[in-house]
Structure formats: C-alpha cells, structure tokens
PDB file of C-alpha atoms in Angstrom:
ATOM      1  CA  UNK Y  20      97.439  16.113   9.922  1.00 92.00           C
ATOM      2  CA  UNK Y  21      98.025  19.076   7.649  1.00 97.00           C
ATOM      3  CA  UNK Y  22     101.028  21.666   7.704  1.00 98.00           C
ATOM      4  CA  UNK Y  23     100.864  24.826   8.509  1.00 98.00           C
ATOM      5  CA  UNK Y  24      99.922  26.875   5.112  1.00 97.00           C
ATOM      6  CA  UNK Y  25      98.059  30.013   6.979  1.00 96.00           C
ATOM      7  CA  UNK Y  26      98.061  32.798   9.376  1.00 95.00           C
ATOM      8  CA  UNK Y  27      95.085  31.090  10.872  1.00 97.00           C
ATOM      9  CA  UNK Y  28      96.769  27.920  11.358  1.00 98.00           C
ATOM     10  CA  UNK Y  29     100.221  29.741  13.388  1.00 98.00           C
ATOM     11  CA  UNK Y  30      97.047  31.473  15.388  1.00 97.00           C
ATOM     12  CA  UNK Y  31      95.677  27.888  16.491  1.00 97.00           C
ATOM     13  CA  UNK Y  32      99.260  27.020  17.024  1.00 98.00           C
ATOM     14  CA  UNK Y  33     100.339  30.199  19.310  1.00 97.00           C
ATOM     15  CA  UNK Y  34      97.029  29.614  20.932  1.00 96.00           C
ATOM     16  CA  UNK Y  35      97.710  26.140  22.046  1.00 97.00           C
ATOM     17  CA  UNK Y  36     100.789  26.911  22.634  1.00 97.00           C
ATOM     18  CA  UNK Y  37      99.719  29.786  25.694  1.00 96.00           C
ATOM     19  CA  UNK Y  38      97.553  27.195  27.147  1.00 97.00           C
ATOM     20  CA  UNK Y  39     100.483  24.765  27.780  1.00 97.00           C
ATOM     21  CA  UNK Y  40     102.482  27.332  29.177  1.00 96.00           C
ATOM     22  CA  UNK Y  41     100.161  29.189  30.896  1.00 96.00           C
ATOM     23  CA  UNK Y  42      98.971  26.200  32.865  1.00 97.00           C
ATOM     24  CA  UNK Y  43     102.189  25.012  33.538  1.00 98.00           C
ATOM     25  CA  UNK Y  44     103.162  26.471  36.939  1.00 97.00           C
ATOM     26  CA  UNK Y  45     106.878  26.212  36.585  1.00 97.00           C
ATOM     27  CA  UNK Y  46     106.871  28.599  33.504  1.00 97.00           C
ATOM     28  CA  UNK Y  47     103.463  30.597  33.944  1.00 96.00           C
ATOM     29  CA  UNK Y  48     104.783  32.898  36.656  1.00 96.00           C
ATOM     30  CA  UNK Y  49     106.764  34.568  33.730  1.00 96.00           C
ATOM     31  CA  UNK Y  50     103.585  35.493  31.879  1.00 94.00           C
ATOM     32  CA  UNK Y  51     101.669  36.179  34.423  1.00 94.00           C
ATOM     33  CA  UNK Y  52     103.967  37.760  37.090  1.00 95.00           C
ATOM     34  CA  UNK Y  53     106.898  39.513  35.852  1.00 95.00           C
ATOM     35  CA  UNK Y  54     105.586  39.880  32.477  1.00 94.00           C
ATOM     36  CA  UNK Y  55     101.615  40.223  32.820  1.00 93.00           C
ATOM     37  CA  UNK Y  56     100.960  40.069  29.195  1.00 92.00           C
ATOM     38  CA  UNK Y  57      97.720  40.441  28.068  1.00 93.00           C
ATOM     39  CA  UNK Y  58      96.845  37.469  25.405  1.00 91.00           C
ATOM     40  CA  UNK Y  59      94.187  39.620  23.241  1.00 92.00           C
ATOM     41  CA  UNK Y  60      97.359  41.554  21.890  1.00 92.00           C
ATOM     42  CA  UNK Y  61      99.951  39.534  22.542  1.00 91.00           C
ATOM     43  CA  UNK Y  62      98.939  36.589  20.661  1.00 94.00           C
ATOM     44  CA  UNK Y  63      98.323  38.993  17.270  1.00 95.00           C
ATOM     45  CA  UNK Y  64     101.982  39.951  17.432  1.00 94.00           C
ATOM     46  CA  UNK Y  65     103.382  36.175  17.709  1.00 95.00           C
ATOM     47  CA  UNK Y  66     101.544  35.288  14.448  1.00 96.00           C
ATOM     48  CA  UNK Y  67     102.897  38.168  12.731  1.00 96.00           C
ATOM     49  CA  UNK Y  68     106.354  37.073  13.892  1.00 96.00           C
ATOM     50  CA  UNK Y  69     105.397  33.181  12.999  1.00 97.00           C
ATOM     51  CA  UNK Y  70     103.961  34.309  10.110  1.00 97.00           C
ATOM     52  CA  UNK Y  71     106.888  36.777   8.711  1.00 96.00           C
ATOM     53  CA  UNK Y  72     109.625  33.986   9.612  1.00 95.00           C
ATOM     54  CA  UNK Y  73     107.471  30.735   8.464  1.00 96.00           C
ATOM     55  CA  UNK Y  74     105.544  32.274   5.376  1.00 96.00           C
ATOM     56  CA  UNK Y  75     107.407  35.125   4.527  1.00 95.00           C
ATOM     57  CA  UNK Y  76     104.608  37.517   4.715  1.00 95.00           C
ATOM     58  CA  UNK Y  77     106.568  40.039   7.088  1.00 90.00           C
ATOM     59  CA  UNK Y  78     105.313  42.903   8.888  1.00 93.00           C
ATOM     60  CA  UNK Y  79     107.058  41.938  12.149  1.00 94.00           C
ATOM     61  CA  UNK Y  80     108.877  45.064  13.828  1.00 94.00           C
ATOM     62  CA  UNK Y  81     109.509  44.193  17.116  1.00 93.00           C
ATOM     63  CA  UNK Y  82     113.276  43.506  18.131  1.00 94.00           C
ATOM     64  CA  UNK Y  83     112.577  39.982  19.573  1.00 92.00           C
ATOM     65  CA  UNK Y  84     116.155  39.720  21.515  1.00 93.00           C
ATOM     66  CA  UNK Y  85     115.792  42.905  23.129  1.00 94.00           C
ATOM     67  CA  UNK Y  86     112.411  42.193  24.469  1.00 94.00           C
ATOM     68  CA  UNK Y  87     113.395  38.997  25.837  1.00 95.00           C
ATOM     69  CA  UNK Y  88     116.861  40.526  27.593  1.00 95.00           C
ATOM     70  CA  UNK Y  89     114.039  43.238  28.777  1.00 95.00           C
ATOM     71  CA  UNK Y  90     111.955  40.194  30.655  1.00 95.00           C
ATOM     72  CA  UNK Y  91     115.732  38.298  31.689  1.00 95.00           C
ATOM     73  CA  UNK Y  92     116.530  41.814  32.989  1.00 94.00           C
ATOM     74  CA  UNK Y  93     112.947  41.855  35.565  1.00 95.00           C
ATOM     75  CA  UNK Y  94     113.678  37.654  36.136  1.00 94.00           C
ATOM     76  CA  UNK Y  95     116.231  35.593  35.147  1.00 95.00           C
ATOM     77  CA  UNK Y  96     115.395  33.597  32.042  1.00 96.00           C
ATOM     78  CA  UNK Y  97     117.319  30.645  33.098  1.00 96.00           C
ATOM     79  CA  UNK Y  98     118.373  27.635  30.707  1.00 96.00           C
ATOM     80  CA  UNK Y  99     115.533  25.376  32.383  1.00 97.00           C
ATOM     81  CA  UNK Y 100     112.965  27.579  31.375  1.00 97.00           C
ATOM     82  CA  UNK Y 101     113.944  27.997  27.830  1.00 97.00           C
ATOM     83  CA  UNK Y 102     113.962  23.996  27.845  1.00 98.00           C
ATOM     84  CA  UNK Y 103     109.697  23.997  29.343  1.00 98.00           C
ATOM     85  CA  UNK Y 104     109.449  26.555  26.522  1.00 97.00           C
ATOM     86  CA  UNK Y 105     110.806  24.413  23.482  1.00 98.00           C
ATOM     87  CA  UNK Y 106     108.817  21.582  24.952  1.00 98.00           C
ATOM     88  CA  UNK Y 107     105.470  22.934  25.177  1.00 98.00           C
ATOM     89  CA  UNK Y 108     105.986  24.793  21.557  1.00 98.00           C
ATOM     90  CA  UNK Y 109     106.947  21.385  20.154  1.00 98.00           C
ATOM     91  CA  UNK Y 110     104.165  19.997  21.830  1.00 98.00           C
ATOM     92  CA  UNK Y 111     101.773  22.176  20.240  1.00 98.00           C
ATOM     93  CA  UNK Y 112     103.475  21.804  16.798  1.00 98.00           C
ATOM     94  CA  UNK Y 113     103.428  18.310  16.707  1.00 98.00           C
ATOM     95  CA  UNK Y 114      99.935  17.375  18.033  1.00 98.00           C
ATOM     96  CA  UNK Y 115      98.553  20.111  15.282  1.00 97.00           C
ATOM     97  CA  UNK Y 116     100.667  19.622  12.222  1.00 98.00           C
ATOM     98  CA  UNK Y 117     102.931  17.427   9.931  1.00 98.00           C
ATOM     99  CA  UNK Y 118     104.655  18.586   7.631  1.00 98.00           C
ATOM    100  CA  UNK Y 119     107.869  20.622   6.169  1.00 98.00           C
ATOM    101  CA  UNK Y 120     106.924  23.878   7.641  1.00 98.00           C
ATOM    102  CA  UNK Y 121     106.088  22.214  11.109  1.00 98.00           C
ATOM    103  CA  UNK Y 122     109.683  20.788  11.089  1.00 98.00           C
ATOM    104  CA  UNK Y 123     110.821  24.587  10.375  1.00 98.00           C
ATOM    105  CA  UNK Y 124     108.441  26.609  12.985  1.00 98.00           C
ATOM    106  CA  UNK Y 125     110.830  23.906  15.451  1.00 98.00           C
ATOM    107  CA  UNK Y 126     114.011  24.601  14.168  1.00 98.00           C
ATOM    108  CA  UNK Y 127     113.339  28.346  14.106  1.00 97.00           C
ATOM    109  CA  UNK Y 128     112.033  27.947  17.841  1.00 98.00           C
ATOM    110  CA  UNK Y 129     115.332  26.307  18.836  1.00 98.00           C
ATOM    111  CA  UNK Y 130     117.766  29.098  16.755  1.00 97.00           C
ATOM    112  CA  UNK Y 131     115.576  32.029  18.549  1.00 96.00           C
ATOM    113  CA  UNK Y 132     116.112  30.003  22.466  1.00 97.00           C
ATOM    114  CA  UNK Y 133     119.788  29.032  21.636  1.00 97.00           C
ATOM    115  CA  UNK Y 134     119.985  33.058  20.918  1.00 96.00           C
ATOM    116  CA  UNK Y 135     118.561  34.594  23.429  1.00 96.00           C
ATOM    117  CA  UNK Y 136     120.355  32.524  25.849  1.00 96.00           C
ATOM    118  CA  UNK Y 137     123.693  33.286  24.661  1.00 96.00           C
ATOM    119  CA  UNK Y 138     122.990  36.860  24.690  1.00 95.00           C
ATOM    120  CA  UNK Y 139     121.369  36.535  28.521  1.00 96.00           C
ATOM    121  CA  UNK Y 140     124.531  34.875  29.011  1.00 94.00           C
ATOM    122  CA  UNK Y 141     126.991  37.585  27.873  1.00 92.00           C
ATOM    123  CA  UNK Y 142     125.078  40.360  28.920  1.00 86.00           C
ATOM    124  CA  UNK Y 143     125.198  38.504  32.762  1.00 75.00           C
ATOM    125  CA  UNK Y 144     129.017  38.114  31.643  1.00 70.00           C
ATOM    126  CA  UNK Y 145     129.165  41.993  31.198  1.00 62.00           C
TER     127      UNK Y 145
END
C-alpha cells in the first residue's frame, strides 16, 4: 500500500470514507437528515481541507469548528458519534494507505473530534 502523496488520493480517501458513514445507520441520519449535504460539493471541499492540512497546499476557508457547532446546534453531536466517525475515517485510511502521512491524516482526525467536542461541550456549558 502506498501513502497518500496527492489530492487524488485524499479524494479516494473522503470518498470511501462517505460510503462507511453513509451506510452506517447510526451516523447517516446526520448527513442525510439534519444536515442533507449534497456529496458532489461537499466532497470537493473535504479534499481541499485534507489537502491544505496533509500537503500543505491550502486554499481551505471554511471555519471548520463553527460549521460543526452549526450541525451540534440542529442535533446534538454527541461523544458516541464522534467515536463511529474516527472509526470509519480510520477505517478508510488504513485499508487505502501506509505510510507517514496516513499516520498524520489520523492524528489530525482525532485533534479536529477532540476539538469540536470540547467546544460542543462548553458552548452546552454556556
């Protein structure tokens, strides 16, 4: 298995990513429900995020907390989904790639959930 070197790779990774989640009915609700994104655009701006945080290419804009305490706002973004969330990304990491930047993409993933649920947490606290 290679690492991930390209743009094209975090795209097959995002991509396989959405297919865990979306076909995993005790996380898919939040996509498809509350959220309804729409994968043709959404999936774009993840590898521009991946992309700007893995490769340094940036060009992401988007204030990623806020977005998330946006979705936590419409439905709780409870602990046990955050934990379905890290699984199925290191699911798709690991049965794509090996590597140094695959170990990296993981410990980013885990930084950004520990994050956002501390600010869910003091914004609930508020």
């Amino acid at each position: 298995m290679n690492d991930i070197q390209t743009q094209g790779d975090l795209y097959s990774l995002v991509d396989e990513f959405y297919k865990k989640l979306l076909t995993d009915d005790s996380i898919s609700y939040i996509f498809t429900d509350v959220v309804k994104i729409k994968l043709e655009e959404h999936l774009p701006i993840l590898v521009t995020f991946w992309s700007q945080a893995i490769l340094g290419t940036g060009g992401y804009t988007h204030n990623l907390t806020q977005i998330h305490l946006d979705v936590n706002a419409k439905e709780y973004l409870s602990p046990e989904l955050f934990k379905i969330w890290l699984h199925h990304f290191y699911a798709a990491v690991d049965e794509n790639f090996k590597g140094e930047k695959a170990e990296q993409i993981k410990t980013q993933a885990l930084s950004i959930a520990t994050i956002i649920q501390i600010k869910i947490a003091q914004q609930k606290d508020k």
